mmCIF file of C-alpha atoms in Angstrom:
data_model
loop_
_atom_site.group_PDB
_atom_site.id
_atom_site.type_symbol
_atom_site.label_atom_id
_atom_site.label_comp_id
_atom_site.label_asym_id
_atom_site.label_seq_id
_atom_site.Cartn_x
_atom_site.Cartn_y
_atom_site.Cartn_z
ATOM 1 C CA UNK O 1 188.333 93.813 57.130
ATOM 2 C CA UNK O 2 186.831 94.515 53.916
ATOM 3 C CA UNK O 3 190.292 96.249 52.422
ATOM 4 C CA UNK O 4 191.674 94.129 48.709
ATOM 5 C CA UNK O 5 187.860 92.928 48.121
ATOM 6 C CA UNK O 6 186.507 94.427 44.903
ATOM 7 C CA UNK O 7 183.288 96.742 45.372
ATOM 8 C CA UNK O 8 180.668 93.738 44.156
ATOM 9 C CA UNK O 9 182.090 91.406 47.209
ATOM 10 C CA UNK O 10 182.264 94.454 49.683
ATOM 11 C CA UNK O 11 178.508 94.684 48.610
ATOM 12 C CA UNK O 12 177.879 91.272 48.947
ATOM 13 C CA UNK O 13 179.819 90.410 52.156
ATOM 14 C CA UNK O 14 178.072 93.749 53.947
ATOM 15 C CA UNK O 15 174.768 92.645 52.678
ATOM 16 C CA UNK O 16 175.097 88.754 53.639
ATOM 17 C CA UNK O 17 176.347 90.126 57.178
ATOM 18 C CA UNK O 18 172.976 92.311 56.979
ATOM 19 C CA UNK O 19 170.608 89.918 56.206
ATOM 20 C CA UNK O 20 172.234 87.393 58.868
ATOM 21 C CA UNK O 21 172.159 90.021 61.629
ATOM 22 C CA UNK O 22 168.623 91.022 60.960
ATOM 23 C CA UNK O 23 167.754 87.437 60.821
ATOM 24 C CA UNK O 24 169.600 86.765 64.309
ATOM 25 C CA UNK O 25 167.421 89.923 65.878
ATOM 26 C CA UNK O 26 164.073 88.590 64.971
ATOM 27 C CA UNK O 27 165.050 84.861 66.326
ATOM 28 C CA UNK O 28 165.903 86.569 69.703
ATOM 29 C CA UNK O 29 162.912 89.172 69.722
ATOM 30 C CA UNK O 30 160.705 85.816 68.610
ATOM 31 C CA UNK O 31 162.042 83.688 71.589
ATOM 32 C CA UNK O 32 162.031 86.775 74.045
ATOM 33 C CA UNK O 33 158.368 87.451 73.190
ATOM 34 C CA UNK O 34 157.340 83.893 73.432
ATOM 35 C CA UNK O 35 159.520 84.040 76.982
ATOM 36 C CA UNK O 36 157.561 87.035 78.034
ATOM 37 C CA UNK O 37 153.649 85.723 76.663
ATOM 38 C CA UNK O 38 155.002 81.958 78.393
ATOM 39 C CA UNK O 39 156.041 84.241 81.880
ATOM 40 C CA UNK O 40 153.291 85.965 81.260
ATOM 41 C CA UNK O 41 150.625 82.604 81.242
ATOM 42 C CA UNK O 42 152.404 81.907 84.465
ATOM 43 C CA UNK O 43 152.068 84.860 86.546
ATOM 44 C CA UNK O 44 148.669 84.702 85.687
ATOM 45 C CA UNK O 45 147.942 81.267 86.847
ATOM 46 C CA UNK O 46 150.318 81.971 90.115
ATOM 47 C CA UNK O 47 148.800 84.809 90.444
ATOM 48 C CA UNK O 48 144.831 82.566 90.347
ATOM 49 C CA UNK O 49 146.146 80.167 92.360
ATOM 50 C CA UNK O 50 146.961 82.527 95.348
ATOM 51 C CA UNK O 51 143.763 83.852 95.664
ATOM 52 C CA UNK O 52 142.280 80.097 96.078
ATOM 53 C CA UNK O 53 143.158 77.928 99.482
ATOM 54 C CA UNK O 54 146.070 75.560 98.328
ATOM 55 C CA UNK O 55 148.933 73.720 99.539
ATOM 56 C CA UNK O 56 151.927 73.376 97.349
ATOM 57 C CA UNK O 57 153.429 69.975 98.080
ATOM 58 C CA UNK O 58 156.184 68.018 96.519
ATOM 59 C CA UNK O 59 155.212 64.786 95.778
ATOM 60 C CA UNK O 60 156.601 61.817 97.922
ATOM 61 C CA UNK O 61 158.376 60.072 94.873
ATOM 62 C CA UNK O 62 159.711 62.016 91.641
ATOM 63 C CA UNK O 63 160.367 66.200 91.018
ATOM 64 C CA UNK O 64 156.534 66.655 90.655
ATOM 65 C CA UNK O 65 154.740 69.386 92.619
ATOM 66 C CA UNK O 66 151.189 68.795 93.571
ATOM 67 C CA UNK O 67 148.334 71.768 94.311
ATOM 68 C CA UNK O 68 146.291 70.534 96.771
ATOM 69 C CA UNK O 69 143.032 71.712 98.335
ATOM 70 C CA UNK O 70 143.486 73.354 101.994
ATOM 71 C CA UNK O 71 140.626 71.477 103.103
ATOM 72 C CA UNK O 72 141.084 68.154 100.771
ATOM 73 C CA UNK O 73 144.816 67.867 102.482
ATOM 74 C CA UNK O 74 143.698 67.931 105.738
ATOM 75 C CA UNK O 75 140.557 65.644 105.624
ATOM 76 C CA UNK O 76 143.801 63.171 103.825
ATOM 77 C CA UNK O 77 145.935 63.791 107.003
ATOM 78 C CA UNK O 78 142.652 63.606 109.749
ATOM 79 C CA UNK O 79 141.746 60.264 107.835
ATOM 80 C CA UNK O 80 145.467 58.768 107.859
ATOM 81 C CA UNK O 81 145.781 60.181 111.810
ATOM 82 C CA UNK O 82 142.713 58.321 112.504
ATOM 83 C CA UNK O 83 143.863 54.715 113.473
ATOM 84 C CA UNK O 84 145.444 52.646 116.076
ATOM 85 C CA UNK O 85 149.270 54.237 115.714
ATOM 86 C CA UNK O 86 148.608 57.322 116.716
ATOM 87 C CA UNK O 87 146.356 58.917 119.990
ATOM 88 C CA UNK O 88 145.965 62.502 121.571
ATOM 89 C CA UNK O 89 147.593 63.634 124.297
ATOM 90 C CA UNK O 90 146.161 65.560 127.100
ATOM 91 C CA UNK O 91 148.316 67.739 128.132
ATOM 92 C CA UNK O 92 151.064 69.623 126.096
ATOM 93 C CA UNK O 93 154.434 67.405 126.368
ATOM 94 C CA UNK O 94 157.108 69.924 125.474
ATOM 95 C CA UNK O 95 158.764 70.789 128.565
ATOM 96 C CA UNK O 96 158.961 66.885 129.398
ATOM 97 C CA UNK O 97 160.243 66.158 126.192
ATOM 98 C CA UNK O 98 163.082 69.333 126.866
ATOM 99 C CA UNK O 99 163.711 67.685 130.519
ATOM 100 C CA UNK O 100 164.112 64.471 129.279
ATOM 101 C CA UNK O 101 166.156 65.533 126.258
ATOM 102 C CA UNK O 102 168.479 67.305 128.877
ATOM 103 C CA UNK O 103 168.978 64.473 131.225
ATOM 104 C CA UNK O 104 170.043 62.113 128.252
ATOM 105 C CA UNK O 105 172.496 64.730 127.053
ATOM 106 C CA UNK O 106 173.662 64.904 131.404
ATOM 107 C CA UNK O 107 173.647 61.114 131.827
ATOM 108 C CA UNK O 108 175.952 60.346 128.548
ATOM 109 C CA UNK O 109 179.225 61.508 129.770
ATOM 110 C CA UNK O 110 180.735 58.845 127.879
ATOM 111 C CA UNK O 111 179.522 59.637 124.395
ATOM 112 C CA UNK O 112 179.514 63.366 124.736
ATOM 113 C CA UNK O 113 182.608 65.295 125.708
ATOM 114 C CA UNK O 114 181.445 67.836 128.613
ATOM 115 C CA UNK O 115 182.912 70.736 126.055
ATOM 116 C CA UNK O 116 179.843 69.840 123.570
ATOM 117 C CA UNK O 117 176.693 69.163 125.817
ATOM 118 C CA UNK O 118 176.187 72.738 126.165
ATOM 119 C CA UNK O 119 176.027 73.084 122.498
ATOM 120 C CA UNK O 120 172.937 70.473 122.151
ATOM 121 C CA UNK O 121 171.058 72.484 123.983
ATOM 122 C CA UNK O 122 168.276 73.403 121.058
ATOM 123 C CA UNK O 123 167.440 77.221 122.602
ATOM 124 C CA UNK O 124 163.324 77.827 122.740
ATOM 125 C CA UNK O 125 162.642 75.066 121.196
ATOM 126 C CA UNK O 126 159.214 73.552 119.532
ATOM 127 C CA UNK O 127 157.777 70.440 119.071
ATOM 128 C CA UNK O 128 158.357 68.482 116.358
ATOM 129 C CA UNK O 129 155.916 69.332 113.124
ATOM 130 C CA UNK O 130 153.871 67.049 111.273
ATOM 131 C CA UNK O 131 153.388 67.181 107.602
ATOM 132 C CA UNK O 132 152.482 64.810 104.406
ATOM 133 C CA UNK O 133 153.564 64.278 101.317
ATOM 134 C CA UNK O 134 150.890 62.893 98.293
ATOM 135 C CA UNK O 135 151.351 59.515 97.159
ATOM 136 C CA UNK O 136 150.318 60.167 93.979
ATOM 137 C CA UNK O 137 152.245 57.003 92.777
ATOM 138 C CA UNK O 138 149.607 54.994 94.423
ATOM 139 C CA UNK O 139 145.767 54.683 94.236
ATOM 140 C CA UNK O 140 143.786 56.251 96.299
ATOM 141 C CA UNK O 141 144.482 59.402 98.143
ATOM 142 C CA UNK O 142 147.137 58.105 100.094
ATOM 143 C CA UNK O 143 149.631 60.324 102.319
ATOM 144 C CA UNK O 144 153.164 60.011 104.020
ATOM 145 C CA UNK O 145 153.632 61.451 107.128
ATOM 146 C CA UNK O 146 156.788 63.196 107.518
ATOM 147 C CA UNK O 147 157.912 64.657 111.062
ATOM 148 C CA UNK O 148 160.040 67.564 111.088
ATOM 149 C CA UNK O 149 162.441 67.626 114.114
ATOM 150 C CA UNK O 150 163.835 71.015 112.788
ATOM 151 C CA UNK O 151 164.693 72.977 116.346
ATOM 152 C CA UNK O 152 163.237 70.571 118.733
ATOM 153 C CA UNK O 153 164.448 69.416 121.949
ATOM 154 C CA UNK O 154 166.924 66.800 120.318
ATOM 155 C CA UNK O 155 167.223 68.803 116.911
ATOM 156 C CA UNK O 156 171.297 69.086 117.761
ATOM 157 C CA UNK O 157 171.476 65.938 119.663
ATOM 158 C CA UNK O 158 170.418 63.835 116.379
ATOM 159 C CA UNK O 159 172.492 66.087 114.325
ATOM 160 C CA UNK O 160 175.448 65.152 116.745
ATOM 161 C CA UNK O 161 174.537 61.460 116.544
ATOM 162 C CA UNK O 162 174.223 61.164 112.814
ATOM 163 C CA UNK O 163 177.715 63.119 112.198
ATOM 164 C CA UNK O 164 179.523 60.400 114.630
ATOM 165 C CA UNK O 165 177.782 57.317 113.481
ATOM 166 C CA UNK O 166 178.449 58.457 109.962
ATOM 167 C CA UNK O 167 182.258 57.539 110.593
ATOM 168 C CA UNK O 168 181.292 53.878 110.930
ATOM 169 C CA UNK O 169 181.793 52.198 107.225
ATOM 170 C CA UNK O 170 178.471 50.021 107.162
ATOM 171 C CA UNK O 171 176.978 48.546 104.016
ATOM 172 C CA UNK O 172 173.889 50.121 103.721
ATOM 173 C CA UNK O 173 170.757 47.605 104.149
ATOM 174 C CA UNK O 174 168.876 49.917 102.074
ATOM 175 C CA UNK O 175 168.355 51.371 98.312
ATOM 176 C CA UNK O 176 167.726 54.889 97.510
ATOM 177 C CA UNK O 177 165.851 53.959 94.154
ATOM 178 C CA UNK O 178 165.019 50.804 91.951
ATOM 179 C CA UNK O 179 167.799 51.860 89.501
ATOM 180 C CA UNK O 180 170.230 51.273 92.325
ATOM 181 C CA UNK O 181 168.379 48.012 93.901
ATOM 182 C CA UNK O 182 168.556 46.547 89.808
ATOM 183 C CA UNK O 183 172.181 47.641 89.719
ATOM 184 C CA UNK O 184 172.463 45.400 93.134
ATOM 185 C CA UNK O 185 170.795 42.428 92.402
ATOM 186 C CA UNK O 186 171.921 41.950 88.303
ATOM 187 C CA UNK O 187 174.780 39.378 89.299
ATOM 188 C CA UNK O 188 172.368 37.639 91.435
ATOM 189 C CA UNK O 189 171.457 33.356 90.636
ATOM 190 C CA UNK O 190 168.013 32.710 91.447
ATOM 191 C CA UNK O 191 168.337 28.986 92.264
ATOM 192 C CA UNK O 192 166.344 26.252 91.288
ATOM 193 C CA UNK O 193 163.394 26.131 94.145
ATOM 194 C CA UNK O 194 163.814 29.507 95.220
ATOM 195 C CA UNK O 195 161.846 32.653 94.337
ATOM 196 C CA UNK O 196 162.460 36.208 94.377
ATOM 197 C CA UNK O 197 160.065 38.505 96.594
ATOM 198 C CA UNK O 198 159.212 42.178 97.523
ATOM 199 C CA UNK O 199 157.051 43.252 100.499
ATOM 200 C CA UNK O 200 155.178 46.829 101.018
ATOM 201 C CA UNK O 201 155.203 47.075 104.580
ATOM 202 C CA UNK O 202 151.936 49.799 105.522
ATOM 203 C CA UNK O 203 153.387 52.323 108.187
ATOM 204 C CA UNK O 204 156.762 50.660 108.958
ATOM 205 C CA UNK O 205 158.143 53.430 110.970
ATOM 206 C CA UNK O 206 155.123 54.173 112.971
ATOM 207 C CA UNK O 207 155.096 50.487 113.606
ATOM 208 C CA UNK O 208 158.385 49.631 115.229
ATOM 209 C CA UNK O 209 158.470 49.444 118.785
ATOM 210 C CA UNK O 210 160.519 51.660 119.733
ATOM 211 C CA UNK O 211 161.848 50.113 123.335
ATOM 212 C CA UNK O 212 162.667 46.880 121.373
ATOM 213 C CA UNK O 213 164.546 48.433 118.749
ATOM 214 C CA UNK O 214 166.625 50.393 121.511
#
């Protein structure tokens, strides 16, 4: 409190306290406008961009989101689609793909207890969805493909998979960024007579055979 101060510090002290308050009000009414005109800007260009025919994508490497063109995004994914790893199927292959899922789940006795088949039984489910992500890291207007298994046939089965194999301790074969593949390699001696490499394989997944792997 302000009790045994003489009047000219009361004054001063209730004056200082004033001033500071007052001062503290117009720095938070400054950043709360600029909050509101900056929200403001935003809603306005959300609001332009919903009106126009866009995709909102993530981009395949770093926290970037990409606006792309309805029509530009697919004439990306009909030109990546249009090459020897993929071809169209006649006929829808859904319920062969739930029959075959089923008779997997039936024939492995020995990996699934009979008290969980039931339970990777995906109910009404869809074919898996294609989508792509911009490679805007790269030249070009290059895509990844990216299928989404989300409540297919085997939807639970591969959940049930992972979750068991995941108990196996296995040094991973593979890096999740170059920080991590720097961090891996700093205590490695090149020799003399030996080199260091990197290869970009194009379409490695698409391109495994998938029997031989098995």
């Amino acid at each position: 409190g302000l009790n045994g101060l003489n009047d000219a510090t009361k004054n001063y002290v209730r004056n200082a306290s004033k001033i500071t308050i007052e001062n503290n009000i117009k720095e938070a009414k400054s950043k709360f406008g600029k909050y509101n005109h900056k929200s403001r800007k935003d809603m306005e260009t959300i609001k332009s961009l919903k009106k126009k025919d866009c995709y909102y994508l993530k981009a395949d490497k770093g926290n970037t989101i990409v606006i792309l063109d309805k029509e530009d995004y697919l004439n990306r994914v009909s030109k990546m689609l249009d090459c020897d790893l993929y071809r169209k199927l006649k006929r829808n292959p859904l319920n062969k793909f739930i029959g075959d899922t089923k008779q997997i789940i039936k024939e492995s006795k020995n990996v699934i207890p009979s008290n969980e088949a039931y339970k990777l039984i995906v109910s009404n489910p869809i074919l898996p969805r294609l989508y792509c992500l911009p490679k805007i890291h790269k030249d070009g207007k290059m895509m990844r493909p990216i299928v989404s298994g989300i409540n297919s046939p085997t939807y639970l089965l591969s959940n049930f998979l992972y979750k068991n194999f995941s108990k196996f301790k296995i040094e991973s074969a593979s890096v999740k960024n170059n920080i991590e593949f720097t961090d891996r390699i700093k205590n490695v001696e090149i020799q003399e007579g030996e080199i260091l490499v990197s290869f970009d394989v194009k379409s490695l997944f698409p391109s495994i055979p998938i029997d031989e792997t098995l």
